[in-house]
Structure formats: C-alpha cells, structure tokens
Tab-separated table of C-alpha atoms in Angstrom:
chain	number	residue	atom	x	y	z
A	12	ASN	CA	0.000	0.000	0.000
A	13	ALA	CA	1.168	3.506	-0.777
A	14	GLY	CA	2.186	5.555	2.186
A	15	VAL	CA	4.931	6.529	4.592
A	16	THR	CA	7.121	3.822	6.100
A	17	GLN	CA	9.118	4.423	9.258
A	18	THR	CA	11.732	2.171	10.784
A	19	PRO	CA	12.260	1.039	13.445
A	20	LYS	CA	8.933	0.949	15.293
A	21	PHE	CA	10.545	0.693	18.715
A	22	GLN	CA	14.012	1.497	19.992
A	23	VAL	CA	15.730	1.722	23.357
A	24	LEU	CA	18.975	3.685	23.531
A	25	LYS	CA	21.422	4.415	26.274
A	26	THR	CA	22.303	8.031	26.947
A	27	GLY	CA	25.020	9.123	24.547
A	28	GLN	CA	24.311	6.535	21.876
A	29	SER	CA	23.485	7.580	18.362
A	30	MET	CA	20.893	6.310	15.934
A	31	THR	CA	19.088	7.168	12.724
A	32	LEU	CA	15.361	6.962	12.202
A	33	GLN	CA	14.469	6.108	8.644
A	34	CYS	CA	11.477	7.369	6.674
A	35	ALA	CA	10.443	6.646	3.105
A	36	GLN	CA	7.382	7.644	1.100
A	37	ASP	CA	6.220	6.270	-2.217
A	38	MET	CA	3.685	8.941	-3.150
A	39	ASN	CA	6.151	11.196	-4.977
A	40	HIS	CA	5.498	14.005	-2.497
A	41	ASN	CA	7.921	16.921	-2.435
A	42	SER	CA	7.656	17.798	1.235
A	43	MET	CA	8.579	15.660	4.202
A	44	TYR	CA	8.551	16.283	7.939
A	45	TRP	CA	9.687	14.929	11.260
A	46	TYR	CA	7.532	15.495	14.329
A	47	ARG	CA	7.849	14.401	17.908
A	48	GLN	CA	4.916	13.714	20.180
A	49	ASP	CA	5.136	14.074	23.928
A	50	PRO	CA	2.293	13.632	26.422
A	51	GLY	CA	0.102	16.711	26.612
A	52	MET	CA	2.152	18.550	23.985
A	53	GLY	CA	0.595	17.502	20.711
A	54	LEU	CA	2.984	17.045	17.808
A	55	ARG	CA	5.853	19.450	17.376
A	56	LEU	CA	7.907	19.899	14.243
A	57	ILE	CA	11.572	18.976	14.480
A	58	TYR	CA	12.753	19.457	10.892
A	59	TYR	CA	11.184	19.575	7.494
A	60	SER	CA	12.229	19.350	3.878
A	61	ALA	CA	10.162	21.358	1.419
A	62	SER	CA	11.813	19.658	-1.528
A	63	GLU	CA	14.675	17.344	-2.371
A	64	GLY	CA	17.960	18.966	-1.412
A	65	THR	CA	16.531	21.371	1.168
A	66	THR	CA	16.017	21.063	4.888
A	67	ASP	CA	14.948	23.561	7.542
A	68	LYS	CA	14.586	23.664	11.279
A	69	GLY	CA	11.217	23.425	12.903
A	70	GLU	CA	10.115	24.245	16.417
A	71	VAL	CA	12.354	21.794	18.335
A	72	PRO	CA	15.502	21.001	16.275
A	73	ASN	CA	18.128	20.883	19.027
A	74	GLY	CA	19.866	17.536	19.313
A	75	TYR	CA	18.787	16.343	15.879
A	76	ASN	CA	20.067	16.332	12.337
A	77	VAL	CA	18.311	15.341	9.144
A	78	SER	CA	19.174	14.190	5.657
A	79	ARG	CA	16.949	14.328	2.612
A	80	LEU	CA	18.672	11.509	0.802
A	81	ASN	CA	16.458	11.692	-2.264
A	82	LYS	CA	12.842	12.521	-2.993
A	83	ARG	CA	11.634	9.377	-1.230
A	84	GLU	CA	13.747	9.316	1.909
A	85	PHE	CA	14.134	11.661	4.874
A	86	SER	CA	16.136	10.442	7.840
A	87	LEU	CA	16.419	11.833	11.372
A	88	ARG	CA	19.628	11.356	13.336
A	89	LEU	CA	20.263	11.614	17.045
A	90	GLU	CA	24.000	12.053	17.470
A	91	SER	CA	24.107	11.718	21.253
A	92	ALA	CA	20.796	10.617	22.669
A	93	ALA	CA	19.485	12.188	25.863
A	94	PRO	CA	16.581	11.133	28.097
A	95	SER	CA	14.736	14.304	27.003
A	96	GLN	CA	14.541	12.776	23.524
A	97	THR	CA	12.361	9.955	24.771
A	98	SER	CA	9.294	10.423	22.609
A	99	VAL	CA	7.224	9.092	19.760
A	100	TYR	CA	8.518	10.252	16.397
A	101	PHE	CA	6.362	10.641	13.324
A	102	CYS	CA	7.416	11.177	9.760
A	103	ALA	CA	4.982	12.721	7.290
A	104	SER	CA	4.808	13.831	3.690
A	105	SER	CA	2.649	16.219	1.678
A	106	GLU	CA	2.449	17.867	-1.707
A	107	ARG	CA	1.952	21.534	-2.434
A	108	ARG	CA	1.697	23.378	-5.735
A	109	ILE	CA	3.916	26.271	-6.704
A	110	ASP	CA	1.114	28.696	-5.780
A	111	ARG	CA	1.227	27.093	-2.300
A	112	GLU	CA	-2.132	25.404	-2.641
A	113	LEU	CA	-2.104	22.171	-0.733
A	114	VAL	CA	-2.663	19.424	-3.254
A	115	TYR	CA	-2.620	16.470	-0.975
A	116	GLY	CA	-3.070	16.302	2.727
A	117	TYR	CA	-0.519	14.938	5.089
A	118	THR	CA	0.251	11.260	5.251
A	119	PHE	CA	1.855	10.072	8.454
A	120	GLY	CA	3.957	7.054	9.177
A	121	SER	CA	3.016	4.732	12.004
A	122	GLY	CA	5.556	6.244	14.383
A	123	THR	CA	8.748	5.232	16.192
A	124	ARG	CA	8.615	4.890	19.943
A	125	LEU	CA	12.058	5.832	21.278
A	126	THR	CA	13.166	5.446	24.862
A	127	VAL	CA	16.487	6.837	26.057
A	128	VAL	CA	17.680	5.462	29.388
B	6	ALA	CA	1.212	34.196	15.805
B	7	GLN	CA	-0.098	30.972	14.337
B	8	LYS	CA	-1.664	28.780	16.938
B	9	VAL	CA	-4.214	26.046	17.557
B	10	THR	CA	-5.961	25.769	20.900
B	11	GLN	CA	-7.878	22.740	22.078
B	12	ALA	CA	-9.065	23.853	25.473
B	13	GLN	CA	-10.539	20.497	26.448
B	14	THR	CA	-7.759	18.230	27.658
B	15	GLU	CA	-9.972	15.255	28.454
B	16	ILE	CA	-13.642	14.468	27.949
B	17	SER	CA	-15.510	11.463	29.264
B	18	VAL	CA	-18.961	10.479	28.015
B	19	VAL	CA	-21.238	7.501	28.141
B	20	GLU	CA	-21.940	5.600	24.965
B	21	LYS	CA	-24.643	7.126	22.743
B	22	GLU	CA	-24.085	10.621	24.072
B	23	ASP	CA	-23.219	13.387	21.627
B	24	VAL	CA	-19.903	15.123	22.196
B	25	THR	CA	-18.296	18.231	20.696
B	26	LEU	CA	-14.564	18.789	20.586
B	27	ASP	CA	-13.554	22.425	20.363
B	28	CYS	CA	-10.796	23.882	18.218
B	29	VAL	CA	-9.840	27.555	18.005
B	30	TYR	CA	-7.125	28.697	15.643
B	31	GLU	CA	-5.102	31.848	15.031
B	32	THR	CA	-3.520	32.877	11.764
B	33	ARG	CA	-2.991	36.093	9.826
B	34	ASP	CA	-3.107	34.320	6.480
B	35	THR	CA	-6.258	34.450	4.403
B	36	THR	CA	-5.477	31.085	2.840
B	37	TYR	CA	-5.111	28.218	5.249
B	38	TYR	CA	-6.196	24.652	5.866
B	39	LEU	CA	-7.651	23.027	8.944
B	40	PHE	CA	-7.476	19.358	9.809
B	41	TRP	CA	-8.729	16.886	12.338
B	42	TYR	CA	-6.823	13.692	13.136
B	43	LYS	CA	-7.740	10.788	15.361
B	44	GLN	CA	-5.105	8.891	17.349
B	45	PRO	CA	-6.504	5.646	18.751
B	46	PRO	CA	-4.696	3.754	21.526
B	47	SER	CA	-2.693	1.899	18.865
B	48	GLY	CA	-0.880	5.178	18.187
B	49	GLU	CA	-1.256	5.861	14.484
B	50	LEU	CA	-2.644	9.155	13.211
B	51	VAL	CA	-5.851	8.768	11.257
B	52	PHE	CA	-6.894	11.587	8.946
B	53	LEU	CA	-10.513	12.662	9.436
B	54	ILE	CA	-11.071	15.871	7.501
B	55	ARG	CA	-9.409	18.758	5.731
B	56	ARG	CA	-11.088	22.122	5.177
B	57	ASN	CA	-9.683	25.128	3.360
B	58	SER	CA	-10.340	28.687	4.474
B	59	PHE	CA	-12.575	29.486	1.533
B	60	ASP	CA	-15.024	26.717	2.228
B	61	GLU	CA	-17.142	27.415	5.289
B	62	GLN	CA	-19.686	24.801	4.470
B	63	ASN	CA	-20.226	22.423	7.347
B	64	GLU	CA	-19.595	18.769	6.680
B	65	ILE	CA	-21.211	15.585	7.865
B	66	SER	CA	-19.758	12.128	7.509
B	67	GLY	CA	-21.831	9.471	9.192
B	68	ARG	CA	-21.803	10.201	12.928
B	69	TYR	CA	-19.122	12.859	12.503
B	70	SER	CA	-19.784	16.505	11.710
B	71	TRP	CA	-17.644	19.605	11.572
B	72	ASN	CA	-18.633	23.222	12.121
B	73	PHE	CA	-16.261	25.762	10.593
B	74	GLN	CA	-16.864	29.393	11.608
B	75	LYS	CA	-14.360	31.960	10.397
B	76	SER	CA	-16.057	34.691	12.428
B	77	THR	CA	-14.999	32.964	15.643
B	78	SER	CA	-11.905	31.186	14.225
B	79	SER	CA	-13.306	27.859	15.265
B	80	PHE	CA	-13.450	24.444	13.678
B	81	ASN	CA	-15.396	22.228	16.060
B	82	PHE	CA	-15.941	18.506	15.732
B	83	THR	CA	-19.085	16.720	16.880
B	84	ILE	CA	-19.566	12.993	17.299
B	85	THR	CA	-23.206	11.976	17.412
B	86	ALA	CA	-24.248	8.870	19.338
B	87	SER	CA	-20.711	8.158	20.499
B	88	GLN	CA	-19.358	4.629	20.595
B	89	VAL	CA	-16.587	2.979	22.586
B	90	VAL	CA	-14.513	2.787	19.387
B	91	ASP	CA	-14.479	6.579	19.293
B	92	SER	CA	-12.217	6.590	22.337
B	93	ALA	CA	-9.011	8.242	21.194
B	94	VAL	CA	-7.018	11.445	21.254
B	95	TYR	CA	-8.232	13.931	18.678
B	96	PHE	CA	-5.990	16.596	17.228
B	97	CYS	CA	-6.936	19.747	15.396
B	98	ALA	CA	-4.214	21.160	13.142
B	99	LEU	CA	-3.562	24.250	11.018
B	100	ASN	CA	-1.557	24.673	7.845
B	101	TYR	CA	-1.069	28.173	6.484
B	102	GLY	CA	0.751	29.540	3.487
B	103	GLY	CA	3.712	30.901	5.377
B	104	SER	CA	4.520	27.681	7.170
B	105	GLN	CA	6.397	26.064	4.292
B	106	GLY	CA	3.869	23.334	4.471
B	107	ASN	CA	4.084	22.072	7.983
B	108	LEU	CA	1.139	21.458	10.297
B	109	ILE	CA	0.673	23.233	13.589
B	110	PHE	CA	-1.076	20.932	16.031
B	111	GLY	CA	-3.224	21.611	19.039
B	112	LYS	CA	-2.348	19.668	22.160
B	113	GLY	CA	-5.163	17.229	21.616
B	114	THR	CA	-8.345	16.202	23.401
B	115	LYS	CA	-8.547	12.743	24.919
B	116	LEU	CA	-12.026	11.342	24.506
B	117	SER	CA	-13.124	8.387	26.604
B	118	VAL	CA	-16.409	6.763	25.740
B	119	LYS	CA	-17.650	4.398	28.418
B	120	PRO	CA	-20.139	1.604	27.761
C-alpha cells in the first residue's frame, strides 16, 4: 500500500548513543517532515524538507540532524541521545503546488517509539 | 502568531451521548487549511477531515460533523451517538501559506467513551 514507512517501530537507547530513524514515502510528495509527540504537547515539528535537497529547522531542532537523501527518503539522526529525547517520532509527507495550494493532505507514518535510558 | 488551541484536555462520556470537541485557531493568512486527526490507543494518526479557508460549508460524515466558523476562528468537531470505538485522542491542526507546508497541532483532546 502507498504511504509513509518508518523504521524502526521501537528502539531503546542508552544516553550518549546515536541512531538514525528512517522514513520513506512512495507517493512522490515533495515535502517531508519529522515530528515528535510528547504527552500533553501535541505534535511538534523537528525538521522539514520542502523539496529534495533542502532542509529547515522546525520548532524543536536541538539535538537532531536530518538528511533528505532523495525525494523518497528523509532520515532523522540523534548524534548523542538524551533522556529528554524519549518520545514518539512521526514522519509525514505532503504535496503543495507552486502557488502554495495544498494538493494532498498529510500522510503520516506509524511512528517510532524511542526510549532513552 | 499561528496557533491552535484545544481547550478540552480530556472528555468522558457515556456511549450514545453526543460530544463536541472544540478547536480555536489563530492565523494572519487568508489562505489556510484546517485538519482533524484521530489517534486511537494503537498510536497511528488517522486523517478525518481537511477544510480550506474558503469553504465554510459544514460537513457531515456518518456520525461525525464539523462546524467551521471563520467569524470565531473555530473548527469544532461533533460525534453523534458516540461509541466505545471513538475513544481516542483527537488533534486539530492548522496549515497556512507561510509555514512552508508544515502542520501546527493543538495539544489534543482525549475522549473516553464508556459503555
């Protein structure tokens, strides 16, 4: 089925370890996003990529890096994990026309539950 | 400032009751989009509806209905004859032209429907 695929679904890290969360979409969308969800906080944007080759910081970028590897893939890297990064991470994609009209809504992956101990 | 407020943190109802989830948004843009998502206990985000700022027509889909009022900057969601399967966290979200495409989420309303 078409959609957004995130891996892994669950991960436990020790403080200071690094890891990369993978995200791939097969809908040919230009824009991709990484959000984190914490209890009572809704979803907050970490980084986004409006198109292949571009990335920008969102609301909570500290401690993260991203790579837009190609149009399909957008990865999120934690270089030195901290307990404050314990969260559920969602990747999403969307498509917007040049005149900024939203063509397609947002498709979300199933999430990655990360625990940093 | 662009913002989405869901003032109701948690709501508990008994099955078959009607329930309305409130959403108030702030944006200076004249072109924007509003969304509702459902997050059941399994954790995935389920798309419910998208509405653009030029379409104030209310929408009904089965037991779900949405009331969009630009005059009060509200986009409220009503579930009629609630069911246990409606138990979830519901998020209202805003996308506006200046956001480079990202969604601004409210903090969510947790709905518990008891049998």
